[in-house]
Amino acid sequence: MAHRGSCHCGKVAFELDGEVGEVIDCNCSMCRRRGGLLAFFPAEAFTLLTPESDYGTYRFNAERIAHHFCLTCGIAPFSEGVNPKTGEKMACVNVRCLPDVDLSSLSVRQVDGASF
Ligand SMILES: [Zn+2]
């Protein structure tokens, strides 16, 4: 199933080809502040529809994940990284930025990112 997603102002928009079922609520030092609900997809499933110049990128800790945020409204719709087990490029989507997803229908898994 295809989903459309975006930041609040729409300057960062994307299409996602995949099912959103279980999502992750992470308690690491960044996620606890940002408050997204995250789902991972192969990079091929993710298509950015807007210019890369409209988002900023934040890296911390080991700096392996590029956390993108809109330079206009500040919302962080997605991150990019590599699956450490397979080397496969991954897109990590904040499903709160997918307006067609019923957030109350998702099963939320708590991830203890603070301990990684
Ligand atoms: Zn925006």
XYZ file of C-alpha atoms and ligand atoms in Angstrom:
117
model
C 0.000 0.000 0.000
C 1.247 3.473 -0.842
C 1.178 6.271 1.696
C 1.805 9.966 1.215
C 3.641 11.737 3.994
C 4.934 15.193 4.743
C 6.109 17.629 7.359
C 3.562 20.174 8.607
C 4.130 22.888 5.997
C 4.560 20.428 3.108
C 8.037 21.466 1.978
C 9.252 17.960 2.824
C 6.949 15.401 1.217
C 7.375 11.765 0.276
C 5.700 8.612 -0.878
C 6.063 5.311 0.908
C 5.323 1.900 -0.538
C 4.713 -0.419 2.388
C 2.489 -1.579 5.186
C 2.539 0.251 8.490
C 1.775 -2.197 11.266
C 4.019 -2.236 14.282
C 5.786 1.013 15.122
C 8.553 1.885 17.522
C 8.434 4.333 20.387
C 12.085 4.911 21.341
C 13.323 6.462 24.569
C 16.782 7.550 23.406
C 17.914 11.075 24.224
C 16.626 12.419 20.901
C 13.417 10.390 20.390
C 12.109 11.098 23.882
C 12.244 14.786 23.013
C 11.010 14.546 19.440
C 8.208 12.102 20.153
C 7.852 10.353 16.795
C 6.436 6.899 16.145
C 8.880 5.118 13.855
C 8.670 2.413 11.212
C 11.521 1.080 9.080
C 11.434 0.374 5.343
C 13.982 -0.513 2.644
C 15.280 2.699 1.053
C 13.677 1.678 -2.297
C 10.235 1.907 -0.696
C 10.761 5.580 0.057
C 10.523 8.315 -2.593
C 11.230 11.918 -1.710
C 8.946 14.248 -3.686
C 10.540 17.561 -2.669
C 14.073 19.023 -2.979
C 16.726 17.786 -0.529
C 17.640 21.431 0.070
C 14.389 21.915 2.026
C 15.503 19.741 4.919
C 18.291 19.917 7.434
C 20.074 16.892 8.847
C 20.994 16.112 12.410
C 23.420 13.416 13.501
C 24.454 12.465 17.014
C 26.178 9.725 18.972
C 27.745 7.336 16.407
C 26.355 9.574 13.616
C 25.237 6.549 11.596
C 21.683 7.811 11.168
C 20.802 11.008 9.289
C 17.787 12.539 11.008
C 16.103 14.942 8.612
C 13.878 17.849 9.594
C 12.066 20.546 7.645
C 13.940 23.850 7.595
C 10.644 25.759 7.564
C 8.344 24.054 10.096
C 10.833 21.940 12.048
C 8.917 18.658 11.817
C 11.082 15.538 11.381
C 9.287 13.176 8.963
C 12.097 10.690 8.229
C 15.636 9.506 8.835
C 18.065 7.494 6.732
C 20.517 4.844 7.798
C 21.919 1.407 7.098
C 20.747 -1.871 8.613
C 23.785 -2.881 10.699
C 23.109 -6.598 10.066
C 22.594 -6.546 6.303
C 24.203 -3.308 5.115
C 20.899 -2.500 3.405
C 19.937 1.174 3.180
C 16.875 1.947 5.265
C 14.373 4.742 5.574
C 12.967 5.354 9.033
C 9.618 7.095 8.773
C 7.800 8.991 11.510
C 4.337 7.540 10.893
C 2.784 10.547 12.632
C 3.606 12.316 9.341
C 1.371 9.917 7.347
C -2.104 11.527 7.514
C -3.886 8.411 6.190
C -2.621 6.190 9.013
C -4.958 5.780 11.967
C -2.505 6.171 14.841
C -4.824 4.483 17.326
C -4.811 1.285 15.211
C -1.042 0.748 15.452
C 0.698 -1.605 17.792
C 3.447 0.330 19.503
C 6.627 -1.415 20.625
C 8.703 0.311 23.272
C 12.391 0.329 22.345
C 14.964 1.071 25.014
C 17.213 3.188 22.806
C 18.551 4.934 25.887
C 20.472 1.740 26.673
C 22.039 1.211 23.228
Zn 7.763 21.813 6.851
